[in-house]
Coordinates of C-alpha atoms in Angstrom, one line a residue:
M10 CA 0.0 0.0 0.0
P11 CA 1.6 3.4 -1.0
A12 CA 2.3 6.0 1.5
V13 CA 0.0 9.0 0.6
L14 CA -1.1 12.1 2.4
N15 CA -4.3 13.3 0.8
T16 CA -6.3 10.1 1.1
N17 CA -6.1 8.0 4.2
V18 CA -7.7 4.8 2.9
A19 CA -7.3 2.9 6.1
S20 CA -9.1 5.7 8.0
L21 CA -12.0 5.6 5.5
W22 CA -12.4 1.9 5.9
A23 CA -12.2 2.0 9.7
S24 CA -14.7 4.9 9.7
K25 CA -17.0 2.8 7.5
N26 CA -16.8 -0.2 9.7
L27 CA -17.4 2.0 12.8
L28 CA -20.6 3.4 11.3
G29 CA -21.7 -0.2 10.4
A30 CA -21.1 -1.4 13.9
Q31 CA -22.9 1.6 15.4
S32 CA -25.9 1.1 13.1
K33 CA -26.2 -2.6 14.1
M34 CA -25.8 -1.8 17.7
A35 CA -28.5 0.8 17.4
D36 CA -30.8 -1.7 15.8
S37 CA -30.1 -4.2 18.7
V38 CA -30.9 -1.5 21.3
E39 CA -34.1 -0.6 19.5
R40 CA -35.2 -4.2 19.4
L41 CA -34.3 -4.9 23.0
S42 CA -36.1 -1.7 24.2
S43 CA -39.3 -2.2 22.1
G44 CA -39.5 -6.0 22.4
L45 CA -40.1 -6.2 18.6
R46 CA -37.8 -7.6 16.0
I47 CA -39.7 -5.6 13.3
N48 CA -40.0 -2.0 14.2
R49 CA -40.3 -0.6 10.7
A50 CA -40.8 -2.1 7.2
R51 CA -37.1 -2.1 6.4
D52 CA -36.4 -4.5 9.2
D53 CA -38.3 -7.3 7.4
A54 CA -40.8 -6.3 4.7
A55 CA -42.1 -9.8 4.2
G56 CA -42.3 -10.5 7.9
L57 CA -44.2 -7.2 8.5
G58 CA -46.8 -8.3 5.9
I59 CA -47.2 -11.7 7.5
A60 CA -47.5 -10.1 11.0
T61 CA -50.2 -7.6 9.7
T62 CA -52.3 -10.5 8.3
L63 CA -52.0 -12.4 11.5
T64 CA -53.0 -9.3 13.5
N65 CA -56.1 -9.0 11.4
Q66 CA -57.0 -12.6 12.1
I67 CA -56.2 -12.4 15.9
N68 CA -58.3 -9.2 16.3
G69 CA -61.2 -10.8 14.4
A70 CA -61.0 -14.0 16.5
N71 CA -60.9 -12.2 19.8
Q72 CA -63.9 -10.1 18.9
G73 CA -65.6 -13.2 17.5
A74 CA -65.2 -14.9 20.9
R75 CA -66.8 -11.9 22.5
N76 CA -69.6 -11.9 20.0
L77 CA -70.2 -15.6 20.7
N78 CA -70.3 -15.1 24.4
D79 CA -73.0 -12.4 23.8
G80 CA -74.8 -14.9 21.7
I81 CA -74.7 -17.4 24.5
S82 CA -76.1 -14.9 26.9
M83 CA -78.9 -14.0 24.5
V84 CA -79.8 -17.7 23.9
Q85 CA -79.8 -18.3 27.7
T86 CA -82.1 -15.3 28.2
A87 CA -84.6 -16.7 25.6
E88 CA -84.4 -20.2 26.9
G89 CA -85.0 -19.1 30.5
A90 CA -88.1 -17.2 29.4
I91 CA -89.5 -20.2 27.6
A92 CA -88.8 -22.4 30.6
A93 CA -91.0 -20.0 32.7
A94 CA -93.7 -20.2 30.0
A95 CA -93.5 -24.0 30.0
E96 CA -94.1 -24.1 33.7
M97 CA -97.3 -22.1 33.3
G98 CA -98.2 -24.4 30.4
Q99 CA -97.9 -27.3 32.7
R100 CA -100.0 -25.5 35.3
I101 CA -102.7 -24.9 32.7
L102 CA -102.6 -28.6 31.8
T103 CA -103.1 -29.5 35.4
L104 CA -106.0 -27.1 35.7
A105 CA -107.6 -28.4 32.5
T106 CA -107.3 -32.0 33.8
Q107 CA -109.0 -30.9 37.0
G108 CA -111.8 -29.1 35.1
A109 CA -112.4 -32.0 32.9
N110 CA -113.5 -34.0 35.9
S111 CA -117.3 -34.1 35.8
T112 CA -117.6 -33.8 39.6
Y113 CA -117.0 -30.0 39.3
G114 CA -119.8 -27.6 38.7
P115 CA -120.0 -24.3 36.8
A116 CA -118.7 -22.2 39.7
E117 CA -115.6 -24.3 40.2
R118 CA -114.9 -24.5 36.5
S119 CA -115.3 -20.7 36.3
A120 CA -112.6 -20.3 38.9
L121 CA -110.3 -22.8 37.1
K122 CA -110.9 -20.9 33.8
A123 CA -110.1 -17.6 35.4
E124 CA -106.7 -18.9 36.6
M125 CA -105.9 -20.3 33.2
Q126 CA -106.8 -17.0 31.6
Q127 CA -104.5 -15.1 34.0
L128 CA -101.7 -17.6 33.2
I129 CA -102.1 -16.7 29.5
V130 CA -101.8 -13.1 30.4
S131 CA -98.6 -13.9 32.3
I132 CA -97.3 -15.8 29.3
N133 CA -98.0 -12.8 27.1
S134 CA -96.1 -10.6 29.5
I135 CA -93.1 -13.0 29.3
T136 CA -93.2 -12.6 25.5
N137 CA -93.3 -8.8 25.7
R138 CA -90.6 -8.3 28.3
T139 CA -88.0 -10.8 26.9
T140 CA -85.5 -8.6 25.1
F141 CA -81.7 -8.6 24.8
S142 CA -80.0 -5.3 23.9
T143 CA -83.3 -3.9 22.8
N144 CA -83.9 -6.9 20.5
S145 CA -87.2 -8.7 21.1
L146 CA -86.3 -12.4 21.5
L147 CA -89.8 -14.0 21.3
N148 CA -91.6 -12.2 18.6
E149 CA -91.7 -14.6 15.7
S150 CA -94.9 -16.4 14.6
A151 CA -95.6 -20.0 15.6
T152 CA -94.6 -21.1 12.1
A153 CA -91.6 -18.8 11.5
T154 CA -88.5 -20.1 9.8
G155 CA -85.4 -18.5 8.4
I156 CA -82.5 -16.7 10.0
K157 CA -83.4 -14.5 13.0
F158 CA -79.9 -13.6 14.4
T159 CA -76.4 -13.8 12.9
I160 CA -73.3 -14.2 15.1
Q161 CA -70.1 -12.9 13.5
I162 CA -67.2 -15.2 14.5
S163 CA -64.1 -13.6 12.8
N164 CA -62.9 -10.9 10.4
T165 CA -64.2 -13.0 7.5
S166 CA -67.7 -11.9 6.6
T167 CA -68.9 -15.4 5.8
D168 CA -67.7 -16.9 9.1
V169 CA -70.9 -16.8 11.0
V170 CA -73.3 -18.8 13.1
N171 CA -77.0 -18.4 12.1
L172 CA -79.8 -18.7 14.6
D173 CA -83.1 -19.8 13.1
A174 CA -86.3 -17.9 13.8
A175 CA -87.9 -21.2 14.9
A176 CA -86.0 -20.9 18.2
F177 CA -87.5 -17.5 18.9
R178 CA -91.2 -18.0 18.3
N179 CA -93.8 -16.1 20.2
V180 CA -94.7 -18.3 23.2
G181 CA -97.8 -16.1 23.9
T182 CA -101.1 -15.8 22.0
A183 CA -99.9 -13.3 19.3
S184 CA -98.1 -10.1 18.9
T185 CA -100.7 -8.9 16.4
F186 CA -104.0 -9.2 18.3
T187 CA -106.1 -6.0 18.1
Y188 CA -108.8 -5.1 20.5
T189 CA -111.8 -3.0 19.6
A190 CA -113.9 -1.2 22.3
L191 CA -117.6 -1.8 22.0
T192 CA -119.2 1.5 20.9
A193 CA -122.9 1.0 21.0
D194 CA -125.4 -0.4 23.5
T195 CA -126.6 -2.8 20.8
D196 CA -123.2 -4.5 20.9
V197 CA -124.4 -5.9 24.2
S198 CA -128.1 -5.8 24.3
G199 CA -128.5 -7.1 20.8
L200 CA -126.8 -10.4 21.7
A201 CA -128.8 -13.6 21.7
D202 CA -128.8 -15.7 24.9
G203 CA -125.5 -17.5 25.4
N204 CA -121.9 -17.1 26.4
Y205 CA -119.5 -14.7 24.6
T206 CA -115.8 -14.0 25.0
R207 CA -115.2 -10.3 25.7
Y208 CA -112.1 -8.6 27.1
V209 CA -111.4 -6.0 29.8
D210 CA -108.4 -3.8 30.3
V211 CA -106.3 -4.7 33.3
G212 CA -103.2 -2.6 33.6
G213 CA -102.9 -2.2 29.9
V214 CA -103.3 -6.0 29.3
K215 CA -106.6 -7.3 27.8
V216 CA -108.0 -10.1 29.9
A217 CA -110.6 -12.5 28.5
K218 CA -113.9 -12.7 30.3
T219 CA -117.1 -14.7 29.7
L220 CA -120.1 -12.5 29.1
N221 CA -123.3 -14.5 29.7
V222 CA -126.5 -13.2 28.2
N223 CA -129.8 -14.6 29.6
G224 CA -132.7 -12.4 28.5
S225 CA -132.3 -9.2 30.4
D226 CA -129.7 -10.6 32.8
Y227 CA -126.0 -10.0 32.0
L228 CA -123.2 -11.7 33.8
L229 CA -119.4 -11.1 33.3
D230 CA -117.5 -14.1 34.7
G231 CA -120.5 -14.9 36.8
L232 CA -120.9 -11.4 38.3
A233 CA -123.8 -9.1 37.5
F234 CA -123.0 -6.7 34.6
D235 CA -124.8 -3.5 33.7
K236 CA -125.1 -3.4 29.9
A237 CA -124.7 0.4 30.1
N238 CA -121.0 -0.3 30.8
Y239 CA -120.5 -1.7 27.4
A240 CA -117.6 0.8 26.8
T241 CA -115.4 -1.2 29.2
L242 CA -115.6 -4.3 27.0
Y243 CA -113.5 -5.1 23.9
T244 CA -113.7 -7.6 21.1
Q245 CA -110.5 -9.3 19.9
S246 CA -109.3 -10.0 16.4
V247 CA -106.0 -11.2 14.8
G248 CA -104.1 -8.7 12.7
A249 CA -102.1 -9.5 9.6
G250 CA -99.4 -11.5 11.4
A251 CA -99.6 -15.1 12.4
A252 CA -100.6 -16.0 16.0
G253 CA -98.1 -17.2 18.6
S254 CA -97.7 -20.7 20.0
A255 CA -100.3 -20.1 22.7
A256 CA -103.1 -18.9 20.4
A257 CA -104.9 -22.2 20.1
L258 CA -104.5 -22.8 23.8
S259 CA -106.0 -19.3 24.6
T260 CA -108.9 -20.0 22.3
A261 CA -109.6 -23.3 24.0
I262 CA -109.4 -21.8 27.4
N263 CA -111.9 -19.0 26.5
S264 CA -114.4 -21.6 25.4
A265 CA -114.0 -23.9 28.4
D266 CA -117.2 -24.5 30.4
N267 CA -117.8 -28.2 30.5
T268 CA -116.1 -31.6 30.5
A269 CA -115.6 -31.7 26.7
T270 CA -114.2 -28.2 26.4
F271 CA -111.9 -28.6 29.3
Q272 CA -110.6 -31.8 27.6
A273 CA -110.0 -29.6 24.5
V274 CA -107.9 -27.4 26.7
Q275 CA -106.0 -30.5 27.9
T276 CA -105.1 -31.3 24.3
A277 CA -104.2 -27.8 23.5
A278 CA -102.0 -27.4 26.6
S279 CA -100.2 -30.7 25.9
T280 CA -99.5 -29.5 22.3
Y281 CA -98.3 -26.1 23.7
V282 CA -95.9 -27.6 26.2
T283 CA -94.5 -30.0 23.6
A284 CA -93.9 -27.0 21.2
L285 CA -92.1 -25.1 23.9
S286 CA -90.0 -28.2 24.7
T287 CA -89.0 -28.4 21.0
Q288 CA -88.1 -24.7 21.0
R289 CA -86.0 -25.0 24.1
S290 CA -84.2 -28.0 22.6
L291 CA -83.3 -25.9 19.6
L292 CA -82.0 -23.1 21.8
G293 CA -80.0 -25.7 23.8
A294 CA -78.4 -27.0 20.6
Y295 CA -77.5 -23.5 19.7
Q296 CA -76.0 -22.8 23.1
N297 CA -73.8 -25.9 22.8
Q298 CA -72.8 -25.0 19.3
L299 CA -71.8 -21.5 20.4
E300 CA -69.8 -22.8 23.4
Y301 CA -67.8 -25.2 21.3
T302 CA -67.2 -22.5 18.7
V303 CA -65.9 -20.2 21.5
S304 CA -63.4 -22.9 22.5
N305 CA -62.3 -23.3 18.9
V306 CA -62.0 -19.5 18.2
T307 CA -60.0 -19.1 21.5
A308 CA -57.6 -21.8 20.5
L309 CA -57.3 -20.3 17.0
S310 CA -56.4 -16.9 18.6
A311 CA -53.8 -18.4 20.8
N312 CA -52.1 -20.3 17.9
L313 CA -52.2 -17.2 15.7
S314 CA -50.7 -15.1 18.5
A315 CA -47.9 -17.6 18.9
A316 CA -47.2 -17.5 15.1
K317 CA -47.2 -13.7 15.2
S318 CA -44.8 -13.8 18.1
R319 CA -42.3 -16.0 16.1
V320 CA -42.4 -13.4 13.3
I321 CA -42.3 -10.1 15.0
D322 CA -41.1 -10.4 18.6
T323 CA -37.5 -10.0 19.7
D324 CA -35.5 -13.1 20.6
Y325 CA -33.7 -11.6 23.6
A326 CA -31.1 -14.3 23.8
A327 CA -30.0 -13.8 20.2
E328 CA -30.4 -10.0 20.3
T329 CA -28.3 -9.5 23.5
A330 CA -25.5 -11.6 21.8
N331 CA -25.8 -9.3 18.8
L332 CA -25.6 -6.2 21.1
T333 CA -22.5 -7.5 22.8
K334 CA -20.9 -8.2 19.4
G335 CA -21.8 -4.7 18.2
Q336 CA -20.3 -3.2 21.3
I337 CA -17.0 -5.0 20.8
L338 CA -17.0 -4.1 17.1
Q339 CA -17.7 -0.5 17.9
Q340 CA -14.8 -0.4 20.4
A341 CA -12.5 -2.2 18.0
A342 CA -13.5 0.1 15.1
T343 CA -12.9 3.2 17.2
A344 CA -9.5 2.0 18.2
M345 CA -8.6 1.1 14.6
L346 CA -9.8 4.5 13.4
A347 CA -7.5 6.2 15.9
Q348 CA -4.6 4.0 14.6
A349 CA -5.5 4.8 11.0
N350 CA -5.6 8.5 11.7
Q351 CA -2.0 8.3 13.0
M352 CA -0.7 6.5 9.9
P353 CA 0.1 9.7 7.9
N354 CA 2.6 10.7 10.5
V355 CA 4.9 8.1 8.9
I356 CA 5.4 10.5 6.0
L357 CA 7.0 13.1 8.3
T358 CA 9.7 10.5 9.1
L359 CA 10.4 10.2 5.3
L360 CA 10.7 14.0 5.0
K361 CA 13.4 14.4 7.7

């Protein structure tokens, strides 16, 4: 190597190596301080792309697990309401069996009928109050099918669990019954002798009553009724929608007054309880499905997080070794740069 003054090649190379050692040591410090192997795209462009995709999947899976747990809570809410309605259905069946016994007279049967009608009112109340996050859970018709709710499981739009409307059928009489107030005296006085179902308002709920007409005598559930009070009575009709599961049972109860009609209530009550059992079974199946899906999605999130960690997280064992190497190289390069900067002094010796 020639002895020159203007260009200190050894110093240039030592300076270059010092800068390289400092840059690598700075990278090691950044990775150790942040805990991330990839802090910017230049660190590993392909790895950053993979990590971003994995992050999308992990976030979707984590939110999907929360969605599924909300779905489980919703299904449990609906199933609990149906269980309460089923208990009342069983009570109605018991009362109907009691009323079908011919040892009972009109007064006893009237009392049994009144209790059954009040149970129908309670069942309707269950239907109306069973909501989840403002969504009515039991408002589908007794023959409803199709998708009622969709549970989103991940960041993929098609990855869903669909809950059928059959599991959320109206367990009451109907959500579309309308009541019309009687508006003329002839609505009552013009009736032929016999029993008629009319309704009265009890706290905003229409309760069925038996209006008995016998010449000039009027009885409402066995109590004297003044026909001038016709404005307190309502007639019932079904709107455009289909009736709920208890519609046939309610109709049978309103007509119950002898052994045969109480037997008809028995049949209707048995059918009603069976329908509720089927509906609860479907909700139970959905609950199991959602719980197993939560387990799967949670495991998926854990595995994806482990894969992301392998790509993006700092390996402290390897990085501390790199930092130590960088520190030694920096010290060595600094020392060699100092030596290289002293090399032109040799020319002074030649000039003496």
